[in-house]
């Protein structure tokens, strides 16, 4: 698969679809992406949701795509002009002797075009360190030029994890991470970054991914929505909204 696959409208990532979107009102940048809502929602609600996504400036949507929708008849599917993205790797996969090194040692490099990573951390510096670790592993395994996608990043306002914080700090961290990765896209060979996620999800109180949205369960905006939109547009943080100003010390690295 390592043939320099062209960018196309739909990018398959195991059971995840990444769809490029171009709002009519602006030229969206497909470098910036969003883990979006369920595309099975009623058409009117889905249209409103997608319009809201587009207003943030993102040019890429990540959505679950189930295999029975791809292979509708036995053996009938087509992944040709397609970018094959390795399933997003957790932080444990980057440990010495971990999953990524083992994949390379077993010759997996010829079967994917792009590495994918979920570099969660308490602060922007930790996110960057995880990306640097992935790049170092690829380089050590003679795959220095492989592109990388951050198929999940973000911070939560609820649940139990090291990256759960206040709404104001969440906004600052998401914006700062978005700006940092955008500025270093050439250095890290980044093809794109995907914010997890658009909307908080109802459910048990503990799972932190339920609280990583830019809007609340009821659709009302968190501070993160405006902060993310400004970061995608390249606008600087407003006074009083930076990580240093609104976050506890452990989030300032």
PDB file of N, CA and C in Angstrom, residues 122-201:
ATOM      1  N   UNK A 122      -1.861  15.493  29.677  1.00  0.00           N
ATOM      2  CA  UNK A 122      -2.369  16.572  30.523  1.00  0.00           C
ATOM      3  C   UNK A 122      -2.096  17.953  29.952  1.00  0.00           C
ATOM      4  N   UNK A 123      -1.170  18.044  29.014  1.00  0.00           N
ATOM      5  CA  UNK A 123      -0.806  19.354  28.496  1.00  0.00           C
ATOM      6  C   UNK A 123      -0.280  19.228  27.077  1.00  0.00           C
ATOM      7  N   UNK A 124      -0.066  20.355  26.442  1.00  0.00           N
ATOM      8  CA  UNK A 124       0.364  20.364  25.048  1.00  0.00           C
ATOM      9  C   UNK A 124       1.726  19.705  24.890  1.00  0.00           C
ATOM     10  N   UNK A 125       2.624  19.971  25.830  1.00  0.00           N
ATOM     11  CA  UNK A 125       3.957  19.388  25.748  1.00  0.00           C
ATOM     12  C   UNK A 125       3.937  17.874  25.734  1.00  0.00           C
ATOM     13  N   UNK A 126       3.059  17.262  26.525  1.00  0.00           N
ATOM     14  CA  UNK A 126       2.964  15.812  26.552  1.00  0.00           C
ATOM     15  C   UNK A 126       2.417  15.270  25.240  1.00  0.00           C
ATOM     16  N   UNK A 127       1.432  15.945  24.674  1.00  0.00           N
ATOM     17  CA  UNK A 127       0.917  15.550  23.362  1.00  0.00           C
ATOM     18  C   UNK A 127       2.038  15.535  22.337  1.00  0.00           C
ATOM     19  N   UNK A 128       2.844  16.567  22.333  1.00  0.00           N
ATOM     20  CA  UNK A 128       3.954  16.671  21.394  1.00  0.00           C
ATOM     21  C   UNK A 128       4.970  15.553  21.622  1.00  0.00           C
ATOM     22  N   UNK A 129       5.271  15.246  22.874  1.00  0.00           N
ATOM     23  CA  UNK A 129       6.221  14.176  23.169  1.00  0.00           C
ATOM     24  C   UNK A 129       5.748  12.831  22.619  1.00  0.00           C
ATOM     25  N   UNK A 130       4.464  12.556  22.709  1.00  0.00           N
ATOM     26  CA  UNK A 130       3.941  11.294  22.170  1.00  0.00           C
ATOM     27  C   UNK A 130       4.119  11.237  20.656  1.00  0.00           C
ATOM     28  N   UNK A 131       3.879  12.338  19.985  1.00  0.00           N
ATOM     29  CA  UNK A 131       4.062  12.376  18.535  1.00  0.00           C
ATOM     30  C   UNK A 131       5.537  12.187  18.190  1.00  0.00           C
ATOM     31  N   UNK A 132       6.398  12.846  18.922  1.00  0.00           N
ATOM     32  CA  UNK A 132       7.834  12.692  18.678  1.00  0.00           C
ATOM     33  C   UNK A 132       8.290  11.247  18.901  1.00  0.00           C
ATOM     34  N   UNK A 133       7.699  10.590  19.896  1.00  0.00           N
ATOM     35  CA  UNK A 133       8.036   9.192  20.146  1.00  0.00           C
ATOM     36  C   UNK A 133       7.629   8.314  18.962  1.00  0.00           C
ATOM     37  N   UNK A 134       6.434   8.537  18.429  1.00  0.00           N
ATOM     38  CA  UNK A 134       5.994   7.766  17.269  1.00  0.00           C
ATOM     39  C   UNK A 134       6.904   7.998  16.069  1.00  0.00           C
ATOM     40  N   UNK A 135       7.295   9.244  15.854  1.00  0.00           N
ATOM     41  CA  UNK A 135       8.192   9.545  14.741  1.00  0.00           C
ATOM     42  C   UNK A 135       9.553   8.875  14.953  1.00  0.00           C
ATOM     43  N   UNK A 136      10.040   8.857  16.181  1.00  0.00           N
ATOM     44  CA  UNK A 136      11.330   8.235  16.460  1.00  0.00           C
ATOM     45  C   UNK A 136      11.282   6.739  16.186  1.00  0.00           C
ATOM     46  N   UNK A 137      10.179   6.089  16.556  1.00  0.00           N
ATOM     47  CA  UNK A 137      10.050   4.650  16.294  1.00  0.00           C
ATOM     48  C   UNK A 137      10.039   4.393  14.794  1.00  0.00           C
ATOM     49  N   UNK A 138       9.249   5.170  14.051  1.00  0.00           N
ATOM     50  CA  UNK A 138       9.191   4.987  12.603  1.00  0.00           C
ATOM     51  C   UNK A 138      10.566   5.183  11.966  1.00  0.00           C
ATOM     52  N   UNK A 139      11.296   6.196  12.425  1.00  0.00           N
ATOM     53  CA  UNK A 139      12.640   6.449  11.890  1.00  0.00           C
ATOM     54  C   UNK A 139      13.583   5.291  12.190  1.00  0.00           C
ATOM     55  N   UNK A 140      13.533   4.791  13.417  1.00  0.00           N
ATOM     56  CA  UNK A 140      14.401   3.680  13.799  1.00  0.00           C
ATOM     57  C   UNK A 140      14.086   2.412  13.010  1.00  0.00           C
ATOM     58  N   UNK A 141      12.857   2.302  12.526  1.00  0.00           N
ATOM     59  CA  UNK A 141      12.445   1.125  11.761  1.00  0.00           C
ATOM     60  C   UNK A 141      12.481   1.388  10.255  1.00  0.00           C
ATOM     61  N   UNK A 142      13.292   2.367   9.840  1.00  0.00           N
ATOM     62  CA  UNK A 142      13.510   2.677   8.422  1.00  0.00           C
ATOM     63  C   UNK A 142      12.228   3.126   7.711  1.00  0.00           C
ATOM     64  N   UNK A 143      11.389   3.860   8.423  1.00  0.00           N
ATOM     65  CA  UNK A 143      10.148   4.376   7.850  1.00  0.00           C
ATOM     66  C   UNK A 143       9.992   5.853   8.198  1.00  0.00           C
ATOM     67  N   UNK A 144      11.096   6.590   8.085  1.00  0.00           N
ATOM     68  CA  UNK A 144      11.124   7.976   8.550  1.00  0.00           C
ATOM     69  C   UNK A 144      10.163   8.883   7.812  1.00  0.00           C
ATOM     70  N   UNK A 145       9.816   8.556   6.574  1.00  0.00           N
ATOM     71  CA  UNK A 145       8.975   9.440   5.769  1.00  0.00           C
ATOM     72  C   UNK A 145       7.495   9.099   5.807  1.00  0.00           C
ATOM     73  N   UNK A 146       7.099   8.158   6.674  1.00  0.00           N
ATOM     74  CA  UNK A 146       5.684   7.816   6.743  1.00  0.00           C
ATOM     75  C   UNK A 146       4.900   9.004   7.307  1.00  0.00           C
ATOM     76  N   UNK A 147       3.790   9.396   6.660  1.00  0.00           N
ATOM     77  CA  UNK A 147       2.964  10.471   7.219  1.00  0.00           C
ATOM     78  C   UNK A 147       2.247   9.999   8.483  1.00  0.00           C
ATOM     79  N   UNK A 148       1.728  10.954   9.233  1.00  0.00           N
ATOM     80  CA  UNK A 148       1.056  10.642  10.490  1.00  0.00           C
ATOM     81  C   UNK A 148      -0.244  11.429  10.569  1.00  0.00           C
ATOM     82  N   UNK A 149      -1.276  10.790  11.093  1.00  0.00           N
ATOM     83  CA  UNK A 149      -2.528  11.472  11.423  1.00  0.00           C
ATOM     84  C   UNK A 149      -2.791  11.333  12.915  1.00  0.00           C
ATOM     85  N   UNK A 150      -3.108  12.438  13.558  1.00  0.00           N
ATOM     86  CA  UNK A 150      -3.603  12.400  14.933  1.00  0.00           C
ATOM     87  C   UNK A 150      -5.109  12.205  14.816  1.00  0.00           C
ATOM     88  N   UNK A 151      -5.563  10.961  14.927  1.00  0.00           N
ATOM     89  CA  UNK A 151      -6.975  10.664  14.688  1.00  0.00           C
ATOM     90  C   UNK A 151      -7.839  10.878  15.929  1.00  0.00           C
ATOM     91  N   UNK A 152      -7.212  11.210  17.053  1.00  0.00           N
ATOM     92  CA  UNK A 152      -7.930  11.692  18.237  1.00  0.00           C
ATOM     93  C   UNK A 152      -6.999  12.568  19.055  1.00  0.00           C
ATOM     94  N   UNK A 153      -7.480  13.705  19.498  1.00  0.00           N
ATOM     95  CA  UNK A 153      -6.849  14.479  20.561  1.00  0.00           C
ATOM     96  C   UNK A 153      -7.944  15.262  21.251  1.00  0.00           C
ATOM     97  N   UNK A 154      -7.701  15.676  22.470  1.00  0.00           N
ATOM     98  CA  UNK A 154      -8.706  16.457  23.164  1.00  0.00           C
ATOM     99  C   UNK A 154      -8.568  16.384  24.664  1.00  0.00           C
ATOM    100  N   UNK A 155      -9.447  17.097  25.335  1.00  0.00           N
ATOM    101  CA  UNK A 155      -9.454  17.196  26.793  1.00  0.00           C
ATOM    102  C   UNK A 155     -10.912  17.192  27.248  1.00  0.00           C
ATOM    103  N   UNK A 156     -11.149  16.681  28.455  1.00  0.00           N
ATOM    104  CA  UNK A 156     -12.509  16.451  28.932  1.00  0.00           C
ATOM    105  C   UNK A 156     -12.878  17.415  30.056  1.00  0.00           C
ATOM    106  N   UNK A 157     -14.189  17.596  30.226  1.00  0.00           N
ATOM    107  CA  UNK A 157     -14.699  18.401  31.337  1.00  0.00           C
ATOM    108  C   UNK A 157     -15.394  17.537  32.385  1.00  0.00           C
ATOM    109  N   UNK A 158     -15.296  16.235  32.256  1.00  0.00           N
ATOM    110  CA  UNK A 158     -15.888  15.318  33.225  1.00  0.00           C
ATOM    111  C   UNK A 158     -15.268  13.951  33.094  1.00  0.00           C
ATOM    112  N   UNK A 159     -15.597  13.066  34.031  1.00  0.00           N
ATOM    113  CA  UNK A 159     -15.024  11.734  34.009  1.00  0.00           C
ATOM    114  C   UNK A 159     -13.675  11.705  34.697  1.00  0.00           C
ATOM    115  N   UNK A 160     -13.194  10.511  34.909  1.00  0.00           N
ATOM    116  CA  UNK A 160     -11.939  10.319  35.646  1.00  0.00           C
ATOM    117  C   UNK A 160     -10.792  10.059  34.683  1.00  0.00           C
ATOM    118  N   UNK A 161      -9.880  11.019  34.572  1.00  0.00           N
ATOM    119  CA  UNK A 161      -8.661  10.832  33.782  1.00  0.00           C
ATOM    120  C   UNK A 161      -7.699  11.958  34.106  1.00  0.00           C
ATOM    121  N   UNK A 162      -6.478  11.827  33.636  1.00  0.00           N
ATOM    122  CA  UNK A 162      -5.478  12.866  33.845  1.00  0.00           C
ATOM    123  C   UNK A 162      -5.687  14.074  32.963  1.00  0.00           C
ATOM    124  N   UNK A 163      -6.599  13.975  31.994  1.00  0.00           N
ATOM    125  CA  UNK A 163      -6.846  15.119  31.116  1.00  0.00           C
ATOM    126  C   UNK A 163      -8.287  15.597  31.225  1.00  0.00           C
ATOM    127  N   UNK A 164      -8.827  15.543  32.436  1.00  0.00           N
ATOM    128  CA  UNK A 164     -10.132  16.131  32.742  1.00  0.00           C
ATOM    129  C   UNK A 164      -9.917  17.417  33.523  1.00  0.00           C
ATOM    130  N   UNK A 165     -10.582  18.478  33.104  1.00  0.00           N
ATOM    131  CA  UNK A 165     -10.353  19.775  33.725  1.00  0.00           C
ATOM    132  C   UNK A 165     -11.616  20.633  33.616  1.00  0.00           C
ATOM    133  N   UNK A 166     -11.486  21.919  33.880  1.00  0.00           N
ATOM    134  CA  UNK A 166     -12.624  22.832  33.832  1.00  0.00           C
ATOM    135  C   UNK A 166     -12.970  23.189  32.388  1.00  0.00           C
ATOM    136  N   UNK A 167     -14.189  23.675  32.132  1.00  0.00           N
ATOM    137  CA  UNK A 167     -14.524  24.097  30.776  1.00  0.00           C
ATOM    138  C   UNK A 167     -13.582  25.167  30.219  1.00  0.00           C
ATOM    139  N   UNK A 168     -13.183  26.114  31.049  1.00  0.00           N
ATOM    140  CA  UNK A 168     -12.271  27.159  30.564  1.00  0.00           C
ATOM    141  C   UNK A 168     -10.915  26.591  30.205  1.00  0.00           C
ATOM    142  N   UNK A 169     -10.415  25.683  31.032  1.00  0.00           N
ATOM    143  CA  UNK A 169      -9.110  25.078  30.754  1.00  0.00           C
ATOM    144  C   UNK A 169      -9.194  24.131  29.564  1.00  0.00           C
ATOM    145  N   UNK A 170     -10.292  23.390  29.445  1.00  0.00           N
ATOM    146  CA  UNK A 170     -10.471  22.544  28.268  1.00  0.00           C
ATOM    147  C   UNK A 170     -10.364  23.376  26.995  1.00  0.00           C
ATOM    148  N   UNK A 171     -11.048  24.506  26.981  1.00  0.00           N
ATOM    149  CA  UNK A 171     -11.021  25.374  25.809  1.00  0.00           C
ATOM    150  C   UNK A 171      -9.601  25.829  25.489  1.00  0.00           C
ATOM    151  N   UNK A 172      -8.886  26.239  26.529  1.00  0.00           N
ATOM    152  CA  UNK A 172      -7.522  26.718  26.321  1.00  0.00           C
ATOM    153  C   UNK A 172      -6.609  25.614  25.812  1.00  0.00           C
ATOM    154  N   UNK A 173      -6.751  24.416  26.363  1.00  0.00           N
ATOM    155  CA  UNK A 173      -5.891  23.300  25.965  1.00  0.00           C
ATOM    156  C   UNK A 173      -6.177  22.837  24.539  1.00  0.00           C
ATOM    157  N   UNK A 174      -7.453  22.735  24.182  1.00  0.00           N
ATOM    158  CA  UNK A 174      -7.792  22.333  22.825  1.00  0.00           C
ATOM    159  C   UNK A 174      -7.254  23.343  21.822  1.00  0.00           C
ATOM    160  N   UNK A 175      -7.443  24.622  22.124  1.00  0.00           N
ATOM    161  CA  UNK A 175      -6.965  25.655  21.205  1.00  0.00           C
ATOM    162  C   UNK A 175      -5.447  25.651  21.103  1.00  0.00           C
ATOM    163  N   UNK A 176      -4.768  25.527  22.226  1.00  0.00           N
ATOM    164  CA  UNK A 176      -3.302  25.541  22.212  1.00  0.00           C
ATOM    165  C   UNK A 176      -2.741  24.328  21.486  1.00  0.00           C
ATOM    166  N   UNK A 177      -3.357  23.162  21.698  1.00  0.00           N
ATOM    167  CA  UNK A 177      -2.903  21.963  21.002  1.00  0.00           C
ATOM    168  C   UNK A 177      -3.133  22.093  19.506  1.00  0.00           C
ATOM    169  N   UNK A 178      -4.280  22.604  19.119  1.00  0.00           N
ATOM    170  CA  UNK A 178      -4.593  22.798  17.702  1.00  0.00           C
ATOM    171  C   UNK A 178      -3.584  23.729  17.045  1.00  0.00           C
ATOM    172  N   UNK A 179      -3.263  24.836  17.708  1.00  0.00           N
ATOM    173  CA  UNK A 179      -2.288  25.779  17.151  1.00  0.00           C
ATOM    174  C   UNK A 179      -0.898  25.154  17.054  1.00  0.00           C
ATOM    175  N   UNK A 180      -0.484  24.430  18.091  1.00  0.00           N
ATOM    176  CA  UNK A 180       0.856  23.836  18.115  1.00  0.00           C
ATOM    177  C   UNK A 180       1.016  22.792  17.018  1.00  0.00           C
ATOM    178  N   UNK A 181       0.047  21.917  16.872  1.00  0.00           N
ATOM    179  CA  UNK A 181       0.167  20.870  15.861  1.00  0.00           C
ATOM    180  C   UNK A 181       0.059  21.450  14.456  1.00  0.00           C
ATOM    181  N   UNK A 182      -0.754  22.463  14.277  1.00  0.00           N
ATOM    182  CA  UNK A 182      -0.825  23.116  12.971  1.00  0.00           C
ATOM    183  C   UNK A 182       0.508  23.747  12.607  1.00  0.00           C
ATOM    184  N   UNK A 183       1.134  24.407  13.581  1.00  0.00           N
ATOM    185  CA  UNK A 183       2.411  25.061  13.321  1.00  0.00           C
ATOM    186  C   UNK A 183       3.518  24.061  13.001  1.00  0.00           C
ATOM    187  N   UNK A 184       3.374  22.828  13.508  1.00  0.00           N
ATOM    188  CA  UNK A 184       4.440  21.831  13.340  1.00  0.00           C
ATOM    189  C   UNK A 184       4.054  20.715  12.388  1.00  0.00           C
ATOM    190  N   UNK A 185       3.075  20.971  11.535  1.00  0.00           N
ATOM    191  CA  UNK A 185       2.597  19.907  10.647  1.00  0.00           C
ATOM    192  C   UNK A 185       3.685  19.415   9.699  1.00  0.00           C
ATOM    193  N   UNK A 186       4.524  20.308   9.188  1.00  0.00           N
ATOM    194  CA  UNK A 186       5.599  19.885   8.290  1.00  0.00           C
ATOM    195  C   UNK A 186       6.671  19.110   9.058  1.00  0.00           C
ATOM    196  N   UNK A 187       7.023  19.594  10.240  1.00  0.00           N
ATOM    197  CA  UNK A 187       8.041  18.933  11.065  1.00  0.00           C
ATOM    198  C   UNK A 187       7.650  17.499  11.400  1.00  0.00           C
ATOM    199  N   UNK A 188       6.380  17.287  11.739  1.00  0.00           N
ATOM    200  CA  UNK A 188       5.914  15.965  12.158  1.00  0.00           C
ATOM    201  C   UNK A 188       5.334  15.142  11.010  1.00  0.00           C
ATOM    202  N   UNK A 189       5.346  15.690   9.782  1.00  0.00           N
ATOM    203  CA  UNK A 189       4.721  15.033   8.629  1.00  0.00           C
ATOM    204  C   UNK A 189       3.259  14.696   8.920  1.00  0.00           C
ATOM    205  N   UNK A 190       2.561  15.666   9.488  1.00  0.00           N
ATOM    206  CA  UNK A 190       1.168  15.474   9.860  1.00  0.00           C
ATOM    207  C   UNK A 190       0.247  15.717   8.670  1.00  0.00           C
ATOM    208  N   UNK A 191      -0.603  14.741   8.393  1.00  0.00           N
ATOM    209  CA  UNK A 191      -1.626  14.911   7.364  1.00  0.00           C
ATOM    210  C   UNK A 191      -2.904  15.504   7.926  1.00  0.00           C
ATOM    211  N   UNK A 192      -3.119  15.361   9.214  1.00  0.00           N
ATOM    212  CA  UNK A 192      -4.332  15.904   9.791  1.00  0.00           C
ATOM    213  C   UNK A 192      -4.439  15.602  11.270  1.00  0.00           C
ATOM    214  N   UNK A 193      -5.318  16.366  11.926  1.00  0.00           N
ATOM    215  CA  UNK A 193      -5.575  16.186  13.357  1.00  0.00           C
ATOM    216  C   UNK A 193      -7.079  16.218  13.570  1.00  0.00           C
ATOM    217  N   UNK A 194      -7.591  15.365  14.451  1.00  0.00           N
ATOM    218  CA  UNK A 194      -9.032  15.235  14.646  1.00  0.00           C
ATOM    219  C   UNK A 194      -9.378  15.436  16.108  1.00  0.00           C
ATOM    220  N   UNK A 195     -10.145  16.479  16.368  1.00  0.00           N
ATOM    221  CA  UNK A 195     -10.620  16.780  17.713  1.00  0.00           C
ATOM    222  C   UNK A 195     -11.682  15.757  18.131  1.00  0.00           C
ATOM    223  N   UNK A 196     -11.505  15.178  19.311  1.00  0.00           N
ATOM    224  CA  UNK A 196     -12.514  14.302  19.901  1.00  0.00           C
ATOM    225  C   UNK A 196     -13.240  15.085  21.001  1.00  0.00           C
ATOM    226  N   UNK A 197     -14.444  15.444  20.798  1.00  0.00           N
ATOM    227  CA  UNK A 197     -15.370  15.169  19.739  1.00  0.00           C
ATOM    228  C   UNK A 197     -16.272  16.394  19.604  1.00  0.00           C
ATOM    229  N   UNK A 198     -17.304  16.327  18.768  1.00  0.00           N
ATOM    230  CA  UNK A 198     -18.183  17.473  18.589  1.00  0.00           C
ATOM    231  C   UNK A 198     -19.084  17.701  19.810  1.00  0.00           C
ATOM    232  N   UNK A 199     -19.732  16.662  20.318  1.00  0.00           N
ATOM    233  CA  UNK A 199     -20.755  16.827  21.340  1.00  0.00           C
ATOM    234  C   UNK A 199     -20.566  15.817  22.465  1.00  0.00           C
ATOM    235  N   UNK A 200     -20.766  16.275  23.702  1.00  0.00           N
ATOM    236  CA  UNK A 200     -20.761  15.357  24.837  1.00  0.00           C
ATOM    237  C   UNK A 200     -21.876  14.323  24.669  1.00  0.00           C
ATOM    238  N   UNK A 201     -21.669  13.186  25.287  1.00  0.00           N
ATOM    239  CA  UNK A 201     -22.621  12.084  25.164  1.00  0.00           C
ATOM    240  C   UNK A 201     -23.229  11.767  26.518  1.00  0.00           C
TER     241      UNK A 201
END
